Amino acid sequence: MNEKAVIRRLPTGVSGLDAILGGGFPEYSFNIIVGPPGSGKTTLAHQIMFSLATREKPALFFTVLGEPPLKMLRYQQQFSFFNADTVNDTIRFVSLSEDIATGDYARVLARIAREVEASSPGLVVVDSFRSVMYEARHPSKDTISQQQFIQQLGIHLSCWQATSFLIGEYSSESDHHPVFTVADGLLSLHQSVYRNSMVRKIQVLKMRGQATRPGMHTFNITSAGIVVYPTALVLDTIVDAYSAAGKPRRRERLAIGVPRLDEMLGGGLPSGYSLLVAGPSGSGKTVLATAFLAEGVRRDEPGVIVAFEQTPSQSWMHMLNDMIGSGQVGLINTRSLDLSIDEIVHRLTELIQRMNATRVVIDSLSGFELAVAPTFREDFRESLFRMFAVLSKLGVTVLMTSELEDRYTDLRFSPYGAAFLTDAIIVQRYIEVESRLQRVMAVVKVRASAHNKEIRRYEITDEGIVIGDPVRDYEGILGGQPTRTRTVDTIMRNKRRCV
């Protein structure tokens, strides 16, 4: 062969699926979709079919199970991808249940061949292929064998120049059916239940002639159909394209929106940095985050907030409500218990790009962990690293909060070991002065930048956070013991001595 064959890739119409397939399904390929009952196999096939079927290249959907196509369509039409005008026009449904009931699989094959030759379809779907295989284990006398049926069907599908999909309730880990070896593509759908959460994943086990994204990718069944959330690393392609489109990478420092705090940071927070605000309950982390977004709005810098704890309906959060209502700040507000970090990053990336946002708030890491499905919590720290990598490539400035138990003598920044991932850290805490608790804060870290290391008092007022003077030596009584509280360096030295 002197010329390289060019194989066209067919876009699936399924959000996120083309990214893990390597661009879509190869035209005229022979594909198998496997998974347990309820995992979304039929919905996935329908979504692809309604997206690709045209009058020039119509689709044939063969149903094998005893239930009539009308019953199946009754449920599939609940999805937004369903188009009733295409049924019996560009899409035809054919029931094979009567042919299979005879036990004559030569007849089944002949029926499929007649329908295909009559319609010249561009797509062919057989659901469920395993039902055919199960019955073929006990063929009637003088009919073709199971192996012959597989071979002849594969040959026919290749000769017809149709992109075909066989659906079966197989487990890719335990079932190794001979048909898997002759398939050009093999998709495996998984689902697991842990307490009250349902986690669905999809994996491309095989796709001839093109590079695919390895690993398990989460997906949901929504009112729009299947939505796939590729791992955060897949989003690199999207992020690189977004950056190449001309999004400026500014190097100036951003104002936080809290008087005197910019001075403590050394002139503001460098653009593109990630800032961790750590402190106990009631220390004003969300108030600081709101001020950060409000300052961005004043400077024509749109923002996005991912809220996992506080619902933006609190009376003291009217400012945030107004910014969200006016479209100046985007909101992702969820308390779902079966999210994956990839899904959150996917939604966050889309919202950042749509709004051209430059400021992002994640409030808080504690609520973030609770929102993630239990099966994803084992690698939560690794997932945070992937998320930070994506946000860093987008060039946005990120402020995240972390809920800490105030142990007075223990200086910590995050229970998730996320402090090392961030470029800057502000710690908030309480001190006891003359039998009264007072709030104090300090800038612990600003990467590659000088910053103020004093511990300063602050108050939360109707106007927001008001930062006061530094705490004097021996003024703070922490845990009942006199402690120098003037600078962060002093606390760090005391901590090392205790260790």
XYZ file of C-alpha atoms in Angstrom:
499
model
C 0.000 0.000 0.000
C 1.514 3.303 -1.116
C -1.158 5.542 0.355
C -2.071 5.780 4.024
C -5.708 5.014 4.710
C -7.587 7.886 6.299
C -10.191 6.866 8.865
C -12.787 9.474 9.714
C -13.704 9.801 13.375
C -17.363 10.210 14.204
C -18.221 12.639 17.022
C -20.490 10.904 19.503
C -22.554 13.824 20.752
C -21.815 12.640 24.301
C -20.158 15.306 26.425
C -16.628 14.236 27.374
C -16.694 10.904 25.533
C -14.789 12.039 22.438
C -11.950 13.256 24.673
C -11.309 9.784 26.104
C -11.899 8.012 22.760
C -9.254 10.077 21.024
C -11.657 12.059 18.858
C -14.689 9.808 18.404
C -15.480 6.365 16.994
C -13.683 5.320 13.792
C -16.124 5.234 10.890
C -17.201 1.692 9.911
C -15.774 0.295 13.154
C -17.225 -2.673 15.035
C -17.729 -1.703 18.706
C -18.979 -3.412 21.845
C -20.449 -1.678 24.907
C -20.531 -3.854 28.038
C -21.635 -3.308 31.616
C -24.050 -4.451 34.337
C -27.806 -3.747 34.224
C -28.633 -0.099 34.837
C -25.169 1.202 34.023
C -26.387 3.244 31.029
C -25.459 1.058 28.030
C -28.712 1.507 26.113
C -28.891 5.217 26.926
C -25.337 5.678 25.645
C -26.139 3.848 22.399
C -29.302 5.896 21.876
C -27.487 9.157 22.507
C -24.811 8.307 19.941
C -27.422 7.133 17.458
C -29.623 10.242 17.717
C -26.515 12.400 17.285
C -25.162 10.644 14.178
C -28.206 9.409 12.265
C -29.041 11.309 9.070
C -31.203 10.612 6.031
C -28.070 9.874 4.023
C -26.793 7.516 6.734
C -29.770 6.333 8.805
C -29.604 4.096 11.863
C -31.021 0.640 12.593
C -31.606 -0.388 16.200
C -32.257 -4.119 16.704
C -33.900 -5.085 19.996
C -33.389 -8.653 21.162
C -35.151 -8.647 24.522
C -38.797 -9.559 24.825
C -39.944 -6.012 25.638
C -41.218 -4.109 22.586
C -39.317 -1.080 21.244
C -42.280 1.127 22.170
C -41.691 0.480 25.869
C -38.000 1.287 25.550
C -38.728 4.498 23.646
C -41.206 5.554 26.313
C -38.333 5.954 28.731
C -35.653 7.121 26.295
C -37.776 10.052 25.160
C -37.398 11.549 28.649
C -33.859 12.578 27.695
C -33.306 15.877 25.907
C -31.289 14.229 23.094
C -34.379 12.274 21.986
C -35.968 13.595 18.791
C -39.347 12.037 18.043
C -39.302 13.360 14.465
C -36.386 11.068 13.576
C -38.101 7.840 14.661
C -39.167 5.824 11.600
C -37.418 8.424 9.466
C -33.665 8.459 10.041
C -33.900 5.907 12.877
C -35.729 2.584 12.664
C -36.303 0.090 15.465
C -36.571 -3.604 14.628
C -37.535 -6.329 17.121
C -35.758 -9.690 16.742
C -37.544 -11.407 19.602
C -39.740 -13.606 17.371
C -36.784 -14.701 15.236
C -34.717 -15.600 18.296
C -37.620 -17.541 19.797
C -37.370 -20.036 16.928
C -33.838 -21.023 18.000
C -32.711 -20.739 14.369
C -29.802 -18.311 14.421
C -29.257 -18.582 10.708
C -32.708 -17.029 10.472
C -31.714 -14.283 12.930
C -28.651 -13.470 10.855
C -30.683 -13.488 7.650
C -33.241 -11.113 9.182
C -30.505 -8.677 10.215
C -28.975 -8.898 6.730
C -32.302 -8.174 5.014
C -33.002 -5.116 7.166
C -29.507 -3.741 6.663
C -29.513 -4.271 2.901
C -32.934 -2.650 2.626
C -31.966 0.479 4.607
C -28.234 0.871 3.842
C -27.701 2.326 7.336
C -24.677 4.233 8.538
C -25.181 2.880 12.075
C -26.312 -0.500 13.353
C -27.033 -1.274 17.024
C -27.890 -4.703 18.477
C -29.255 -4.655 22.046
C -28.676 -6.950 23.850
C -26.044 -9.014 22.107
C -25.532 -11.232 25.139
C -29.111 -12.432 24.897
C -28.342 -13.715 21.410
C -25.187 -15.412 22.635
C -26.943 -16.989 25.608
C -29.602 -18.594 23.459
C -27.015 -19.619 20.876
C -25.457 -21.979 23.424
C -28.408 -24.261 22.769
C -29.064 -23.902 19.045
C -31.792 -25.824 17.323
C -30.900 -28.659 14.980
C -29.288 -27.749 11.656
C -28.686 -24.121 12.618
C -25.325 -22.386 12.583
C -23.068 -22.534 15.634
C -22.307 -19.681 17.998
C -18.825 -19.202 16.557
C -20.182 -19.181 13.015
C -22.831 -16.666 13.994
C -20.175 -14.315 15.465
C -17.896 -14.645 12.459
C -20.623 -14.162 9.877
C -22.157 -11.206 11.708
C -18.735 -9.543 11.967
C -18.081 -10.126 8.259
C -21.480 -8.736 7.311
C -21.058 -5.637 9.464
C -17.677 -4.952 7.882
C -18.974 -5.437 4.338
C -21.993 -3.222 4.913
C -19.739 -0.254 5.772
C -21.767 0.631 8.826
C -20.511 1.753 12.206
C -21.924 -0.890 14.510
C -22.494 -1.259 18.250
C -23.228 -4.469 20.107
C -24.534 -4.076 23.651
C -24.129 -6.798 26.253
C -24.351 -7.347 30.002
C -20.813 -8.608 30.262
C -18.203 -7.876 32.884
C -14.940 -6.994 31.186
C -12.998 -8.306 34.209
C -14.557 -11.765 34.377
C -16.004 -12.495 30.935
C -13.624 -12.956 28.022
C -15.951 -13.652 25.140
C -14.411 -14.475 21.723
C -16.325 -11.556 20.195
C -14.138 -9.154 22.191
C -11.110 -10.126 20.094
C -12.733 -9.274 16.767
C -14.146 -5.937 17.950
C -12.455 -2.718 16.886
C -13.598 -0.902 19.997
C -14.560 -2.050 23.490
C -16.146 0.221 26.105
C -16.782 -0.990 29.641
C -19.279 0.707 31.959
C -19.096 0.203 35.733
C -21.227 1.239 38.651
C -20.852 0.852 42.399
C -22.964 1.819 45.387
C -21.477 2.934 48.699
C -24.084 3.808 51.332
C -26.149 6.581 49.714
C -23.819 7.365 46.822
C -23.763 5.933 43.308
C -20.539 6.125 41.307
C -20.475 5.338 37.582
C -17.286 4.970 35.547
C -16.424 4.285 31.921
C -13.241 2.783 30.500
C -12.005 2.463 26.919
C -10.449 -0.996 26.903
C -9.779 -1.071 23.179
C -9.966 1.255 20.190
C -8.033 0.273 17.091
C -6.022 2.820 15.143
C -6.096 5.719 17.595
C -4.719 6.773 20.960
C -7.254 6.778 23.779
C -7.142 8.132 27.312
C -6.411 5.214 29.671
C -7.969 4.716 33.067
C -11.414 5.019 34.584
C -13.455 8.146 33.939
C -16.555 9.042 35.924
C -19.879 9.782 34.253
C -23.433 10.631 35.217
C -26.810 9.922 33.702
C -28.530 13.306 33.550
C -31.640 14.697 31.883
C -29.411 15.383 28.874
C -28.237 11.758 28.792
C -24.715 10.509 29.516
C -22.143 13.107 30.592
C -18.539 11.889 30.880
C -16.043 13.686 33.103
C -12.531 12.863 31.862
C -9.769 12.780 34.431
C -8.294 16.186 35.156
C -5.266 15.371 33.036
C -7.499 15.118 29.967
C -8.519 18.709 30.536
C -4.948 19.745 29.733
C -5.945 19.753 26.064
C -8.827 22.117 26.784
C -6.685 24.289 29.031
C -3.846 24.533 26.494
C -6.289 25.528 23.766
C -7.823 28.124 26.082
C -4.404 29.596 26.907
C -3.366 29.602 23.238
C -6.499 31.589 22.392
C -4.888 34.631 23.928
C -5.891 34.680 27.606
C -3.321 37.041 29.167
C -1.109 35.781 31.975
C -0.843 38.867 34.141
C 2.019 39.152 36.593
C 0.819 42.069 38.719
C -0.439 41.682 42.275
C -4.140 41.537 42.977
C -5.822 43.459 45.766
C -7.556 41.177 48.277
C -10.205 43.706 49.261
C -9.327 43.862 52.974
C -7.537 47.036 54.074
C -3.990 46.425 55.410
C -4.008 42.778 54.271
C -2.421 43.649 50.928
C 0.382 45.331 52.863
C 0.845 42.172 54.955
C 1.097 40.127 51.731
C 3.876 42.351 50.441
C 1.743 44.435 48.105
C -1.136 42.099 47.267
C -1.462 38.524 46.062
C 0.532 37.780 42.884
C -1.748 37.036 39.956
C -2.111 33.328 39.240
C -1.224 32.296 42.812
C -3.250 29.969 45.018
C -3.991 31.215 48.547
C -5.021 28.981 51.451
C -6.965 30.695 54.259
C -6.954 28.338 57.257
C -8.769 28.878 60.504
C -11.349 27.592 62.999
C -15.094 27.984 62.729
C -16.278 31.577 62.908
C -12.887 33.093 62.163
C -14.140 34.841 59.014
C -12.755 32.685 56.194
C -15.850 33.046 54.010
C -16.054 36.776 54.759
C -12.466 37.138 53.494
C -13.302 35.072 50.413
C -16.338 37.275 49.688
C -14.188 40.403 49.963
C -11.729 38.845 47.496
C -14.516 38.333 44.930
C -16.059 41.763 45.576
C -12.716 43.456 44.969
C -12.462 41.606 41.674
C -15.914 42.834 40.631
C -14.910 46.410 41.450
C -11.874 45.976 39.200
C -13.857 44.320 36.368
C -12.360 40.910 37.147
C -15.162 38.292 37.103
C -15.008 35.525 39.688
C -16.340 32.059 40.442
C -17.159 30.521 43.817
C -17.501 26.804 44.488
C -19.569 26.595 47.677
C -19.684 23.300 49.535
C -20.788 24.544 52.953
C -22.342 27.976 53.235
C -25.476 28.397 51.168
C -25.484 31.888 49.635
C -28.735 32.801 51.337
C -27.323 33.806 54.729
C -28.389 37.307 55.717
C -24.780 38.538 55.994
C -24.002 37.271 52.493
C -26.219 39.728 50.615
C -23.180 41.136 48.854
C -22.306 37.718 47.451
C -25.934 37.113 46.472
C -26.018 40.413 44.591
C -22.812 39.616 42.690
C -24.138 36.166 41.736
C -27.543 37.558 40.763
C -25.989 40.203 38.524
C -23.852 37.605 36.741
C -20.568 39.116 37.931
C -19.732 36.017 39.992
C -20.483 32.476 38.893
C -21.689 29.906 41.411
C -21.246 26.160 41.713
C -23.253 25.270 44.810
C -23.692 21.586 45.568
C -24.176 19.309 48.511
C -24.335 16.127 46.499
C -22.620 13.142 48.126
C -21.539 11.285 44.984
C -19.390 13.765 43.085
C -15.939 13.058 41.719
C -13.204 15.655 41.692
C -13.011 15.264 37.920
C -16.668 16.246 37.646
C -16.122 19.288 39.857
C -13.025 20.352 37.893
C -14.929 19.860 34.626
C -17.819 22.068 35.767
C -15.445 24.638 37.244
C -13.350 24.825 34.072
C -16.425 25.315 31.889
C -17.708 28.117 34.130
C -14.308 29.864 34.239
C -14.061 29.796 30.457
C -17.648 30.906 29.928
C -17.294 33.892 32.278
C -13.645 34.628 31.437
C -13.130 34.600 35.209
C -9.815 35.539 36.802
C -10.644 34.868 40.487
C -11.804 31.549 41.948
C -12.919 30.747 45.507
C -13.273 27.206 46.885
C -15.171 27.264 50.173
C -14.154 24.985 51.749
C -11.790 21.999 51.465
C -13.652 20.388 54.372
C -16.963 20.544 52.537
C -15.194 19.575 49.328
C -14.098 16.275 50.834
C -17.613 15.535 52.103
C -19.090 16.264 48.650
C -16.737 13.785 47.006
C -18.014 10.205 46.855
C -16.368 7.909 49.463
C -14.683 5.834 46.762
C -12.700 8.929 45.693
C -11.601 10.048 49.164
C -8.669 7.658 49.356
C -6.786 9.681 46.741
C -8.226 13.072 47.741
C -4.799 14.657 48.144
C -3.683 13.414 44.726
C -6.908 14.702 43.208
C -6.349 18.130 44.749
C -2.935 18.193 43.086
C -4.554 17.516 39.700
C -7.126 20.236 40.293
C -4.478 22.810 41.222
C -2.505 21.884 38.099
C -5.516 22.584 35.876
C -6.364 25.879 37.608
C -2.723 26.940 37.392
C -2.730 26.363 33.616
C -5.869 28.461 33.339
C -3.953 31.328 34.953
C -6.676 32.133 37.513
C -5.975 33.310 41.066
C -7.437 30.879 43.598
C -8.484 31.426 47.216
C -9.536 28.360 49.170
C -10.566 27.986 52.782
C -9.765 25.196 55.190
C -11.622 24.491 58.423
C -9.285 23.762 61.335
C -9.891 22.825 64.923
C -8.229 25.501 67.049
C -5.954 23.643 69.451
C -4.251 26.866 70.550
C -0.765 25.353 70.887
C -0.880 23.439 67.574
C -0.092 25.318 64.369
C -1.553 23.544 61.347
C -2.762 24.795 57.989
C -4.771 21.978 56.402
C -5.856 18.471 57.476
C -5.364 17.313 53.867
C -1.670 18.102 53.519
C -2.641 20.665 50.878
C -0.513 23.492 52.262
C 2.504 22.531 50.167
C 0.403 22.838 47.006
C -0.436 26.480 47.611
C 1.629 29.574 46.878
C 0.452 31.589 49.885
C -1.039 30.867 53.314
C -2.990 33.047 55.727
C -3.716 31.524 59.129
C -6.537 32.738 61.366
C -6.945 31.738 64.986
C -8.189 32.758 68.410
C -6.170 33.949 71.369
C -7.289 34.495 74.946
C -6.673 37.955 76.353
C -7.983 38.791 79.819
C -10.561 36.002 79.672
C -11.781 37.093 76.249
C -11.237 35.441 72.869
C -9.852 37.654 70.155
C -9.244 36.894 66.491
C -5.762 37.173 65.051
C -4.283 36.455 61.641
C -0.857 36.203 60.054
C 0.627 35.689 56.613
C 2.628 32.488 56.898
C 3.838 32.162 53.334
C 3.974 34.011 50.024
C 6.124 32.073 47.596
C 9.089 33.990 46.135
C 8.004 37.191 47.848
C 8.757 39.109 51.019
C 5.790 39.573 53.337
C 4.867 40.874 56.776
C 5.203 38.245 59.507
C 3.404 40.022 62.303
C 0.375 38.516 64.003
C -2.379 41.117 63.877
C -5.727 41.446 65.559
C -8.809 41.759 63.374
C -12.552 42.152 63.809
C -15.527 41.186 61.659
C -17.899 44.123 61.233
C -20.835 44.972 58.995
C -18.280 46.393 56.588
C -16.231 43.193 56.540
C -12.845 42.402 58.092
C -10.995 45.220 59.854
C -7.341 44.486 60.647
C -5.797 46.133 63.690
C -2.401 46.380 65.330
C 0.146 43.626 65.966
C -0.172 41.504 69.094
C 2.389 42.514 71.763
C 4.820 40.105 73.422
C 3.227 37.977 76.139
C -0.176 39.547 75.513
C -1.672 36.317 74.228
C -2.255 33.480 76.688
C -2.444 30.310 74.613
C -3.470 27.114 76.314
C -2.844 28.676 79.732
C 0.873 29.252 79.082
C 2.600 32.559 78.322
C 3.781 32.466 74.709
C 5.518 34.996 72.502
C 2.983 35.770 69.805
C 4.606 38.627 67.947
C 5.507 36.853 64.729
C 4.857 33.612 62.902
C 8.582 32.822 63.185
C 8.262 32.870 66.988
C 5.388 30.376 66.905
C 7.286 28.114 64.546
C 10.314 28.123 66.853
C 8.113 27.318 69.861
C 6.512 24.459 67.939
C 9.917 22.975 67.074
C 11.001 23.193 70.712
C 7.831 21.348 71.782
C 8.576 18.603 69.261
